[in-house]
Short mmCIF file of C-alpha atoms in Angstrom, two decimals:
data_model
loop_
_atom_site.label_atom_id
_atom_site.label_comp_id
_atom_site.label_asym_id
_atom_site.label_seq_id
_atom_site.Cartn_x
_atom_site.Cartn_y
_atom_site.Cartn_z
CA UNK A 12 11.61 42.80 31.91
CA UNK A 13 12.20 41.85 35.22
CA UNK A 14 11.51 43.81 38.63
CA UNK A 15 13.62 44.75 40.95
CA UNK A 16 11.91 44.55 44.21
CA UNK A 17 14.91 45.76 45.91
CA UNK A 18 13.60 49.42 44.14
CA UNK A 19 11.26 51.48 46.49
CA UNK A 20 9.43 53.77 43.45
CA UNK A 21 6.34 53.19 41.88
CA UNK A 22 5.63 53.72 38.24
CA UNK A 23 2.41 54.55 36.86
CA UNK A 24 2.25 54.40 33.20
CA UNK A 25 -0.80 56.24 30.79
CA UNK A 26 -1.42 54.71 27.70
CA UNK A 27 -4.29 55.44 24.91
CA UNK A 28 -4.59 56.71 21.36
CA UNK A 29 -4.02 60.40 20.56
CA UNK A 30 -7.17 62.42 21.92
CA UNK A 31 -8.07 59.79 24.60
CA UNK A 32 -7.55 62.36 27.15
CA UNK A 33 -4.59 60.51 29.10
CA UNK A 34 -2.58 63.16 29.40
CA UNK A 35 -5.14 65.34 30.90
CA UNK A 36 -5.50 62.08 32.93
CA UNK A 37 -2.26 62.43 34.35
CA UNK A 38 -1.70 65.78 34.96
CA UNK A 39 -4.62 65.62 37.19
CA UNK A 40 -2.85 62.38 39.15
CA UNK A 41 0.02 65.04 39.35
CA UNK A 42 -1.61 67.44 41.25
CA UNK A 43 -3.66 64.93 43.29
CA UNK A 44 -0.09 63.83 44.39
CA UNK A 45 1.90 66.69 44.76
CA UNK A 46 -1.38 68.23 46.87
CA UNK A 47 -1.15 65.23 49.25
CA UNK A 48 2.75 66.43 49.85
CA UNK A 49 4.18 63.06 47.85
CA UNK A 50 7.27 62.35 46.40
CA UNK A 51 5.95 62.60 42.48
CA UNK A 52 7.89 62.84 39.16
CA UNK A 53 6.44 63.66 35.62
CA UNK A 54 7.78 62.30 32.46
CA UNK A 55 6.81 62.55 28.83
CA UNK A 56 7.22 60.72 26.00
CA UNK A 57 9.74 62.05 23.40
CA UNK A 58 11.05 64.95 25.48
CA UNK A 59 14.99 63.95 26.18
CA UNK A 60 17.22 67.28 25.23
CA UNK A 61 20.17 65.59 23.72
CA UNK A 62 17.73 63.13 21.46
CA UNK A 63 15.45 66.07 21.11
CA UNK A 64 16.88 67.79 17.81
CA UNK A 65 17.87 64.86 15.99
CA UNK A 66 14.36 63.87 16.31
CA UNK A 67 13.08 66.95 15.35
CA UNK A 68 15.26 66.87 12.23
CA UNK A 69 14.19 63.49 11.25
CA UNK A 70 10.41 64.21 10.79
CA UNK A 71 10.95 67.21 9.47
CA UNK A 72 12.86 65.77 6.70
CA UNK A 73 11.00 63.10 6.86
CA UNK A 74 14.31 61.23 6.77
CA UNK A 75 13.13 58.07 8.78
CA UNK A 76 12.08 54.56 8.31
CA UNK A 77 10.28 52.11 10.31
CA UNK A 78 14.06 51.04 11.88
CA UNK A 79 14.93 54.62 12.64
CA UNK A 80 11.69 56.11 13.55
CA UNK A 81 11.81 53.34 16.40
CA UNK A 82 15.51 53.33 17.16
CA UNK A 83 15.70 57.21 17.95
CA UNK A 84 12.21 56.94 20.34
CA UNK A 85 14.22 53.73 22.07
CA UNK A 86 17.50 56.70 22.00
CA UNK A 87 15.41 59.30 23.73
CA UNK A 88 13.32 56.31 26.13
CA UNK A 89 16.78 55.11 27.20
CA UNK A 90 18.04 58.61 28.29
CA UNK A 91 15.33 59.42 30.28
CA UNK A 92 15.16 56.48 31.84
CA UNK A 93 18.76 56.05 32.98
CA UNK A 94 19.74 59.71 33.90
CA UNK A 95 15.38 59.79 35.34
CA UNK A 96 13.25 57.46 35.55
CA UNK A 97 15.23 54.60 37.35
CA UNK A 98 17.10 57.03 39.91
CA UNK A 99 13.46 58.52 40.51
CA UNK A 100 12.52 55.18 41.34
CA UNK A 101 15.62 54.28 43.40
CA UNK A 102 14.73 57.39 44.96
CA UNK A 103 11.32 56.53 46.35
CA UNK A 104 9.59 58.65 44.04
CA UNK A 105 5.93 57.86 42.84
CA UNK A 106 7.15 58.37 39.21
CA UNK A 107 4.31 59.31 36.57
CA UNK A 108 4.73 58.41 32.69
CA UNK A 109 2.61 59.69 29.73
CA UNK A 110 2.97 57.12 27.66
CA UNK A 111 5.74 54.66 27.88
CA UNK A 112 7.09 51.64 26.05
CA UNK A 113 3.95 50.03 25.20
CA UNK A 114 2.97 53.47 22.70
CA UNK A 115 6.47 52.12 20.74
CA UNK A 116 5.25 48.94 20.72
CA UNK A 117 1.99 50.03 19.12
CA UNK A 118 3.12 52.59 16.66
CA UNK A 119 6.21 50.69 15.58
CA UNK A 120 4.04 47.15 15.01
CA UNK A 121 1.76 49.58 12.70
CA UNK A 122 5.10 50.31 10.79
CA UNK A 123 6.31 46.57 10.52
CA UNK A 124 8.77 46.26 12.99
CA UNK A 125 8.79 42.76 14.42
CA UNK A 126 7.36 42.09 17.85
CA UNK A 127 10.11 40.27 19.77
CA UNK A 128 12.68 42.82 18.29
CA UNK A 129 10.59 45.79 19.86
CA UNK A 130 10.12 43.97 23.24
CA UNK A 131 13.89 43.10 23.69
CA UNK A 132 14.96 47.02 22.77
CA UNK A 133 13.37 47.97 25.33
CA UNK A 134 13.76 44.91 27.72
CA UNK A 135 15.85 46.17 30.00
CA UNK A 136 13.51 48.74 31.46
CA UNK A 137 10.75 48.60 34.63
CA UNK A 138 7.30 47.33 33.82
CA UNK A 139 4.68 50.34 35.62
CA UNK A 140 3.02 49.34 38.39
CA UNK A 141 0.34 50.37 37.01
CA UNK A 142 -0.99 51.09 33.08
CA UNK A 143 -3.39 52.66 32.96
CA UNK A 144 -5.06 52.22 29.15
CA UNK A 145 -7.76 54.60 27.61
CA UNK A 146 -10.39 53.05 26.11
CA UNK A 147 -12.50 54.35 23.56
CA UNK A 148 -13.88 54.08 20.08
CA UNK A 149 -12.20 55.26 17.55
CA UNK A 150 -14.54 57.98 15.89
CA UNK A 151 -14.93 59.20 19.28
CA UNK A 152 -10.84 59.84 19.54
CA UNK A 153 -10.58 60.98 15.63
CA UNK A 154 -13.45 63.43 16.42
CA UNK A 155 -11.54 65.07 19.22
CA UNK A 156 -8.23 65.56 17.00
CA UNK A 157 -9.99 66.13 13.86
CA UNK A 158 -12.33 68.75 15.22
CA UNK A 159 -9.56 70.98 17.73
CA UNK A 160 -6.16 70.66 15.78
CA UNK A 161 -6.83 70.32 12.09
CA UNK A 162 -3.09 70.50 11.01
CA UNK A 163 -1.51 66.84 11.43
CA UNK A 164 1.93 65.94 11.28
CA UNK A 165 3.31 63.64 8.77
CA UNK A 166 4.30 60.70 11.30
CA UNK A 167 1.95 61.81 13.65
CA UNK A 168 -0.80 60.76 10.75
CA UNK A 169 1.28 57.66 9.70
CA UNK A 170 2.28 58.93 6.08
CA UNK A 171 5.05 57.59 5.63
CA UNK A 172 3.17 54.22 5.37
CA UNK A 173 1.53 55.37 2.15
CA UNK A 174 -1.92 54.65 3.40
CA UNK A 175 -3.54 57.31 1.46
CA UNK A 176 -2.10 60.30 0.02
CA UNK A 177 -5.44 62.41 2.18
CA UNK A 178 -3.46 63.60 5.51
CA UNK A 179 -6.95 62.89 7.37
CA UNK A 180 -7.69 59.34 5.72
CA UNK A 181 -4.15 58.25 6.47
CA UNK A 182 -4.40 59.22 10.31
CA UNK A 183 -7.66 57.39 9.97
CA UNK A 184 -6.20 54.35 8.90
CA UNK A 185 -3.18 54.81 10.99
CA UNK A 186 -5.21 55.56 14.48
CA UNK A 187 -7.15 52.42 13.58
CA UNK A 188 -4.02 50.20 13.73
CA UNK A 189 -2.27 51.66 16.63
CA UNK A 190 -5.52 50.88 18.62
CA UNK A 191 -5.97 47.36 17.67
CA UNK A 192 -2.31 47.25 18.68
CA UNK A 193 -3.32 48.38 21.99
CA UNK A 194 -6.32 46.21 22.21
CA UNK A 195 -3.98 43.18 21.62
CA UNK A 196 -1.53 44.01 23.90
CA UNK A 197 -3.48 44.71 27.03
CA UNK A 198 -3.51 41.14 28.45
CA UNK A 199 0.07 41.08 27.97
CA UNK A 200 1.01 43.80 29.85
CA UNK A 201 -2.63 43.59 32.23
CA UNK A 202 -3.14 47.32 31.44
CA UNK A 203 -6.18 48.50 33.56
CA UNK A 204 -8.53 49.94 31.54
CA UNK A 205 -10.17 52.95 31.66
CA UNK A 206 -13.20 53.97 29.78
CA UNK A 207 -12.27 57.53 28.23
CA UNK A 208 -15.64 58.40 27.26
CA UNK A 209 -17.07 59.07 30.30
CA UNK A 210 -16.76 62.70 32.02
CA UNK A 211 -13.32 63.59 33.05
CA UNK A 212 -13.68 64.02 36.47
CA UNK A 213 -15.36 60.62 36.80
CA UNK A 214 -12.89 58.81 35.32
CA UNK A 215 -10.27 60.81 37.63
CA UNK A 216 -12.07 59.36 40.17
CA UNK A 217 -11.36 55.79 39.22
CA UNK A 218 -7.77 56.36 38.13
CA UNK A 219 -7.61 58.03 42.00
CA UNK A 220 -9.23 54.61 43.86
CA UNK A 221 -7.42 52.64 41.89
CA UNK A 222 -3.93 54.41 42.65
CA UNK A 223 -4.68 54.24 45.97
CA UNK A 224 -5.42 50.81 46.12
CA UNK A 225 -2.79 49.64 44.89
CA UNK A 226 -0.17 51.92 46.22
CA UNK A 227 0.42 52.73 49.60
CA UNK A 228 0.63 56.40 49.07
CA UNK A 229 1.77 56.82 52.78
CA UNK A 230 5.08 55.03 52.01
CA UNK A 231 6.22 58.18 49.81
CA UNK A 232 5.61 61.21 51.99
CA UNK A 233 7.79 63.83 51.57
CA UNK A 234 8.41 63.27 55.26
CA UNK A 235 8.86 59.51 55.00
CA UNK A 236 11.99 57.76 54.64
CA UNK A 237 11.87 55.88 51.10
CA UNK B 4 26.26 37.59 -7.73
CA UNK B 5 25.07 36.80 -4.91
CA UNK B 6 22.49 37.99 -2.62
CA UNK B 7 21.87 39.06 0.85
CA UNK B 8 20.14 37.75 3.80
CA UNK B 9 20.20 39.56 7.64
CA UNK B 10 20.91 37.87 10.45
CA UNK B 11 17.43 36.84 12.02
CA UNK B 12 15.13 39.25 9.88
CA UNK B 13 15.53 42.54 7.31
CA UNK B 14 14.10 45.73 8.46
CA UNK B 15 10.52 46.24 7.27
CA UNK B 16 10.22 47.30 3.91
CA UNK B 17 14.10 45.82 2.86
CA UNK B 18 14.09 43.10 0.32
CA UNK B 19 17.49 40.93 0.97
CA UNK B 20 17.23 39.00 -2.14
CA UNK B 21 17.26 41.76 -4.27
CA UNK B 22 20.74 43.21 -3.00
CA UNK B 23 23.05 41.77 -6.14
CA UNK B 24 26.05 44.22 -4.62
CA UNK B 25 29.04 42.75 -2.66
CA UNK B 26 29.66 44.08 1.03
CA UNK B 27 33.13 43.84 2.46
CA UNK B 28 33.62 44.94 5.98
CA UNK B 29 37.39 46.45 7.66
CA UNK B 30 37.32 46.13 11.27
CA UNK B 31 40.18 47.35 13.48
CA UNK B 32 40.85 49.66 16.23
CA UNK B 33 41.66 53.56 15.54
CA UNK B 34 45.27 53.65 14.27
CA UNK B 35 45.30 50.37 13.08
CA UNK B 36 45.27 52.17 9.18
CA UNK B 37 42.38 50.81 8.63
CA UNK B 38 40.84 53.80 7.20
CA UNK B 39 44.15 54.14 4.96
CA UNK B 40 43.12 50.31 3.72
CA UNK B 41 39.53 51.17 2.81
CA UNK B 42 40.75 54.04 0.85
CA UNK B 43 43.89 52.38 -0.85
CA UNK B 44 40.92 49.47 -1.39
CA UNK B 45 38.50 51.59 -2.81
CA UNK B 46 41.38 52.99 -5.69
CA UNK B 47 42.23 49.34 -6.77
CA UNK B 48 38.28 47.88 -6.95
CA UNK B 49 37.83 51.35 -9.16
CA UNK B 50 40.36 50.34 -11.30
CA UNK B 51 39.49 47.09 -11.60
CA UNK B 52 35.76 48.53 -12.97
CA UNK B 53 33.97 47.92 -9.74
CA UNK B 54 31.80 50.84 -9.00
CA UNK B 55 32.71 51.21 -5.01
CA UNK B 56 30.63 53.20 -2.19
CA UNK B 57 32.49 53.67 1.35
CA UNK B 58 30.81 53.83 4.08
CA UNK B 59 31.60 54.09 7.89
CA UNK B 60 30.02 54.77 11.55
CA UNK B 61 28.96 58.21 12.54
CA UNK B 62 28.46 59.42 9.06
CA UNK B 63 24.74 59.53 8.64
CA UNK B 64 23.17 62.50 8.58
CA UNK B 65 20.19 61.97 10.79
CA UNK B 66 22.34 62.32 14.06
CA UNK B 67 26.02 62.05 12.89
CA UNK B 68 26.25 65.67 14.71
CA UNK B 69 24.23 65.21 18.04
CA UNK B 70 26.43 62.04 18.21
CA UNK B 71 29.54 63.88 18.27
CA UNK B 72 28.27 66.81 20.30
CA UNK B 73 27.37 63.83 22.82
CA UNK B 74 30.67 62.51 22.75
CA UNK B 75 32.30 65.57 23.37
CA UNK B 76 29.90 66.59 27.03
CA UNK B 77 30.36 62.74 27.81
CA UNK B 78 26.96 63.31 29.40
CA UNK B 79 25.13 60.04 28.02
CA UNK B 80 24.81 56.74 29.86
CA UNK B 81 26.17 53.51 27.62
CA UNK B 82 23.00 52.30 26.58
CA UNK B 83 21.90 55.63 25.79
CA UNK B 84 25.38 55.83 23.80
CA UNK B 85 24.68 52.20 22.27
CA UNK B 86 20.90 53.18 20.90
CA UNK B 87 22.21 56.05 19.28
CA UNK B 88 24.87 54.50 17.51
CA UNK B 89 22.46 51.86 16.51
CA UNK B 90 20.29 54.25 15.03
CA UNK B 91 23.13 56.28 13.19
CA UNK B 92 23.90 52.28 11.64
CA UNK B 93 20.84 51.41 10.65
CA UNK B 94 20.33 54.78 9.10
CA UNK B 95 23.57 54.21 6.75
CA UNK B 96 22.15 50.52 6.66
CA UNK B 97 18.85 51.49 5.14
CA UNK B 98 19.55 54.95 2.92
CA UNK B 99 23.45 54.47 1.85
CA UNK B 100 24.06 50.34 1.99
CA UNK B 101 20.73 49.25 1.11
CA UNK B 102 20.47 51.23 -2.10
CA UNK B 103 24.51 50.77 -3.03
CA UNK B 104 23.67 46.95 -3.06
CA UNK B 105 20.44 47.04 -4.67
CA UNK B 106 22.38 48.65 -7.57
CA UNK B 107 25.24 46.66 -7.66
CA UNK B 108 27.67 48.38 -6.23
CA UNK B 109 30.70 47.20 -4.34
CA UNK B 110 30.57 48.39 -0.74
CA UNK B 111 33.46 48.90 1.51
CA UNK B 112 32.74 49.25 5.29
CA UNK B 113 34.98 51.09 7.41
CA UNK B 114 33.70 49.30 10.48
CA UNK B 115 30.44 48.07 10.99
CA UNK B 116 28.65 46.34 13.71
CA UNK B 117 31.06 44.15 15.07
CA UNK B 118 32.89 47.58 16.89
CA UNK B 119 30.02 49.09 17.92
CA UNK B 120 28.90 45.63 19.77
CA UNK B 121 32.94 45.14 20.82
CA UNK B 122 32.66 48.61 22.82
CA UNK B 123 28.91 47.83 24.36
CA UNK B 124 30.47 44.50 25.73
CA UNK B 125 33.32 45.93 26.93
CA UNK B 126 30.87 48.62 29.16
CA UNK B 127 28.48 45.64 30.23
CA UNK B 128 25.85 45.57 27.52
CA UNK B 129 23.80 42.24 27.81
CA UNK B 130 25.01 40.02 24.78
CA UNK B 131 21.62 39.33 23.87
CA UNK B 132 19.68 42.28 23.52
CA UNK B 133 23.04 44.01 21.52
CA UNK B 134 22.57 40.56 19.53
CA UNK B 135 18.60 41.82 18.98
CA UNK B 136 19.29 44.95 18.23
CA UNK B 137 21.61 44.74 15.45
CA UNK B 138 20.03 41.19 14.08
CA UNK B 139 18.62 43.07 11.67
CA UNK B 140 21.68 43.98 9.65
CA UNK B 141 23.11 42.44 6.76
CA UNK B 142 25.27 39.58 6.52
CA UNK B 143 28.22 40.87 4.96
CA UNK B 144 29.82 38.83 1.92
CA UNK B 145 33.39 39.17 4.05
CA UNK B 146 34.51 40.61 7.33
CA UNK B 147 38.24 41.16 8.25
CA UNK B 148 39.35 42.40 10.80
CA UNK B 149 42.70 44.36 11.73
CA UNK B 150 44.65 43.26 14.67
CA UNK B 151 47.25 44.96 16.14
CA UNK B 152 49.10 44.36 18.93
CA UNK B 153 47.86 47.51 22.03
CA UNK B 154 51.77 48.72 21.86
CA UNK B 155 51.76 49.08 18.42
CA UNK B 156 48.53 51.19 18.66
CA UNK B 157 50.15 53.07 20.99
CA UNK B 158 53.19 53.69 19.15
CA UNK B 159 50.82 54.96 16.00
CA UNK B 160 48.17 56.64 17.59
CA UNK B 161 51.11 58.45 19.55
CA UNK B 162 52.82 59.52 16.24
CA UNK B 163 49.28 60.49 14.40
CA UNK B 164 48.29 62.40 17.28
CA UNK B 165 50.92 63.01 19.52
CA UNK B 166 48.21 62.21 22.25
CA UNK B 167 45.57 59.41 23.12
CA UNK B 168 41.91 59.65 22.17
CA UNK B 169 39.66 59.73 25.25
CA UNK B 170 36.99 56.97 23.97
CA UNK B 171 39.64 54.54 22.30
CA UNK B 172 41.78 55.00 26.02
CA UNK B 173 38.07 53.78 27.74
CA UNK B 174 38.71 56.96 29.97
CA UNK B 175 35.10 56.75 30.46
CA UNK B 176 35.33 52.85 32.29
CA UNK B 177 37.89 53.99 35.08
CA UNK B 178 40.03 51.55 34.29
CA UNK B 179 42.99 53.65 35.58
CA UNK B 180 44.20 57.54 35.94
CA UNK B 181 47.61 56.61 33.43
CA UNK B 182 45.81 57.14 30.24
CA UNK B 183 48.71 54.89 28.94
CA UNK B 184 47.74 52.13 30.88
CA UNK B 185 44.04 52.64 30.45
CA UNK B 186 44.38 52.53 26.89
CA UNK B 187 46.24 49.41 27.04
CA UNK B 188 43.55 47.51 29.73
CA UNK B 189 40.90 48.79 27.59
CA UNK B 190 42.52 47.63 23.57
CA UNK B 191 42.97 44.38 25.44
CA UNK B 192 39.46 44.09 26.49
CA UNK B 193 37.90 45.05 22.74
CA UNK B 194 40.29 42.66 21.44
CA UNK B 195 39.35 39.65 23.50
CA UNK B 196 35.30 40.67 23.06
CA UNK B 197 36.46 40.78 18.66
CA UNK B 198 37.96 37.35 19.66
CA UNK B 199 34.27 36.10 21.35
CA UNK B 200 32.49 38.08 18.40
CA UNK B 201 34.86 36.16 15.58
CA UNK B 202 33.85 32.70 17.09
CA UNK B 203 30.09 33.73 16.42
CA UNK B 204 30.37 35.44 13.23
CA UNK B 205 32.74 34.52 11.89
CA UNK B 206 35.29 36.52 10.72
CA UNK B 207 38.70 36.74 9.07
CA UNK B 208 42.01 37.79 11.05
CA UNK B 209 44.52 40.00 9.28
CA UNK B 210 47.60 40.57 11.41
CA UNK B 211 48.09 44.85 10.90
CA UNK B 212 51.47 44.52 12.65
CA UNK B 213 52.78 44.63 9.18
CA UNK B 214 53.80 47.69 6.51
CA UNK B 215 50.90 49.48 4.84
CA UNK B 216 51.63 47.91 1.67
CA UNK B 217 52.14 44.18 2.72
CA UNK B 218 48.47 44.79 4.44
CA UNK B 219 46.88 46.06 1.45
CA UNK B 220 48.67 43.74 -1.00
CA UNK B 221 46.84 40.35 1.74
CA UNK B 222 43.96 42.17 1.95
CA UNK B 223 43.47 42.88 -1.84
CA UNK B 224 43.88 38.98 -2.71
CA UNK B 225 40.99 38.29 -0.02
CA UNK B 226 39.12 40.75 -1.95
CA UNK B 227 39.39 39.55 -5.05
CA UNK B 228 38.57 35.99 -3.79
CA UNK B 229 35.00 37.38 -2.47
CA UNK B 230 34.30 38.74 -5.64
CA UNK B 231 35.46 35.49 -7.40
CA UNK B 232 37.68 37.56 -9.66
CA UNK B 233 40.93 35.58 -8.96
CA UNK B 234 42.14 38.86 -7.61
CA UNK B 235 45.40 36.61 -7.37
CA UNK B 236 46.58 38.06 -10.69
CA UNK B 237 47.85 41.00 -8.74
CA UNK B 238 46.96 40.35 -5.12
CA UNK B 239 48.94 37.51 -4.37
CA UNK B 240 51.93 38.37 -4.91
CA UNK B 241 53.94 39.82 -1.94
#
């Protein structure tokens, strides 16, 4: 997981448990961006076209295992990154990513797959520049899922680890493992934390110093040369 | 009977040890018959008594389709390619190979991971991480593999077909615009990466430059070797 200097992009990367409010987070960094006339590129997690149905048929058959649930997210990471990502950042694009390897590293862990395996499929790709991680307990996260969107999904909720045969207890149980995933991995990767429990607008704030700290935003002007 | 181990580790929630099934793996390159072998196999080991299960690349149905849709718009980079044939493997791996061994059954691979890495190398995959990715797989309990000389390919694949297959010419590398000679650079290449793969693996060489029925006859005394059956009594004899 080397970088290539050599690549003019920057890649900011959100990270955080369902109902942190990262992607809300990053939409916001979008329009900051785009306002300021910047080179800026959005990508989500799980959205390739080609991987998209095969996906799709997969949880709703529930057809996958730990291997293949992680194998077909690496599938779908892999297109977007070669045909997107990486010629975004070759580019000169600021390129913005709502979640990124790190939420396979979590989620897959949680279903057994082996640490060193996970971190070599996806070896060949760009650390972010920037990860930004959002913090915050886990009743406070559960509450904001449990209360707006009562209807889980199987995976989503982790069921097919047999946790508990309750949809609600299992994503419980499930949201509690992916997070102390996250917890352990945020040395590793020096995610920057942000504490999601504070008003949005305040922690926009942060996530806006921050970027422009650590990025000299002037560099990728639509007018600038990359 | 033996068991199973994988290479480095078994995917979570697979039990190695508890696989009492054989697994015998067929390598070769399109038109080398193997897929005539596998079947011609699959008749004798039946009536022999061996409950048999075939199995092959491409075939599972989790994303055997989008697979060959992708094929056909040639639209996907190589690693891209490479991660989805993983995950069609380890799909077959875990619902069709998995369960066939648990229960004893005899199962005949009509290729397995040794072509899938072979055609990565060839397009510049990094030898380790193709190494990671399919370390979890299991050991099979024999792997032979094919050979046949690039002009006899041609000379089949040219009767079969009366034309070249894009992906088994390596169109897709550039190699050259004579499809001929592509397809020739290209066989060449996979062969010498099976060559590098056999020194790490660990394979056996079967020469398919032969007849049909002097193959199957070799390959049927290997057979019955693996499965300790002194498949001699009728494979030996040529």
């Amino acid at each position: 997981m080397r970088n290539d200097d050599r690549i003019p992009g920057r890649l900011i990367a959100v990270e955080g448990l369902d109902g942190s409010g990262k992607s809300t987070q990053i939409h916001l960094v979008h329009q900051w961006l785009q306002g300021l006339g910047l080179r800026v590129f959005f990508s989500e997690w799980n959205s390739s076209e080609l991987v998209k149905e095969a996906t799709r048929k997969g949880k709703k058959r529930q057809l996958l295992t730990p291997t293949t649930f992680s194998l077909i997210h690496a599938t779908d990471f892999a297109d977007r990154y070669e045909r997107q990502i990486l010629p975004m950042l070759k580019g000169g694009y600021i390129v913005l990513c709502d979640r990124y390897m790190f939420t396979a590293f979590a989620r897959d862990a949680v279903r057994g797959c082996d640490g060193a395996w996970l971190r070599n499929l996806y070896g060949y790709a760009r650390r972010p520049d920037i990860t930004f991680y959002f913090g915050l307990p886990l009743e406070v996260s559960l509450g904001r899922i449990l209360d707006g969107r009562p209807s889980l999904k199987f995976f989503e909720a982790g069921m097919d680890l047999a946790l508990s045969p309750d949809i609600t207890e299992s994503f419980r149980i499930f949201q509690g493992r992916v997070m102390a995933q996250y917890e352990a991995m945020t040395d590793e990767f020096g995610f920057t934390r942000i504490d999601a429990t504070r008003q949005i607008h305040d922690q926009q704030e942060v996530v806006r110093d921050f970027v422009a700290e650590r990025i000299d935003l002037a560099r990728f002007h639509l007018r600038a040369r990359p | 009977m033996s068991t199973h181990r994988c290479y480095v580790q078994p995917p979570p929630g697979v039990n190695p040890a508890k696989l009492t099934g054989t697994l015998i793996v067929l390598e070769g390159p399109d038109s080398s018959g193997r897929s005539t072998q596998v079947s011609m196999l699959k008749a004798w080991l039946e009536q022999q008594g061996y409950a048999v299960v075939e199995v092959g690349l491409k075939r599972s149905p989790l994303i055997g389709p989008e697979l060959e849709q992708a094929k056909k718009g040639n639209v996907l980079s190589p690693r891209t390619m490479s991660l989805f044939y993983a995950t069609d493997f380890y799909d077959q791996l875990e619902n069709r190979i998995v369960p066939a061994l648990r229960a004893g059954y005899v199962v005949l691979a009509d290729r397995y991971i040794f072509t899938l890495m072979a055609r990565d190398l060839v397009r510049g995959a990094d030898p380790a991480w193709l190494e990671s990715l399919y370390s979890r797989a299991i050991v099979p309990d024999a792997v032979f593999y094919l050979q046949v000389s690039p002009r006899n390919l041609v000379e089949r694949s040219l009767k079969a077909h009366a034309s070249l297959d894009y992906w088994e010419s390596g169109m897709d590398l550039g190699l050259s615009h004579d499809w001929l000679d592509s397809f020739v650079i290209y066989q060449r290449r996979i062969r010498a990466e099976f060559a590098k793969l056999q020194q790490r693996y660990g394979f056996e060489v079967v020469s398919g430059n032969r007849s049909a029925r002097v193959i199957q006859q070799d390959l049927r005394g290997r057979v019955g070797r693996v499965l300790g059956n002194g498949g001699e009594q009728k494979g030996a004899q040529r």
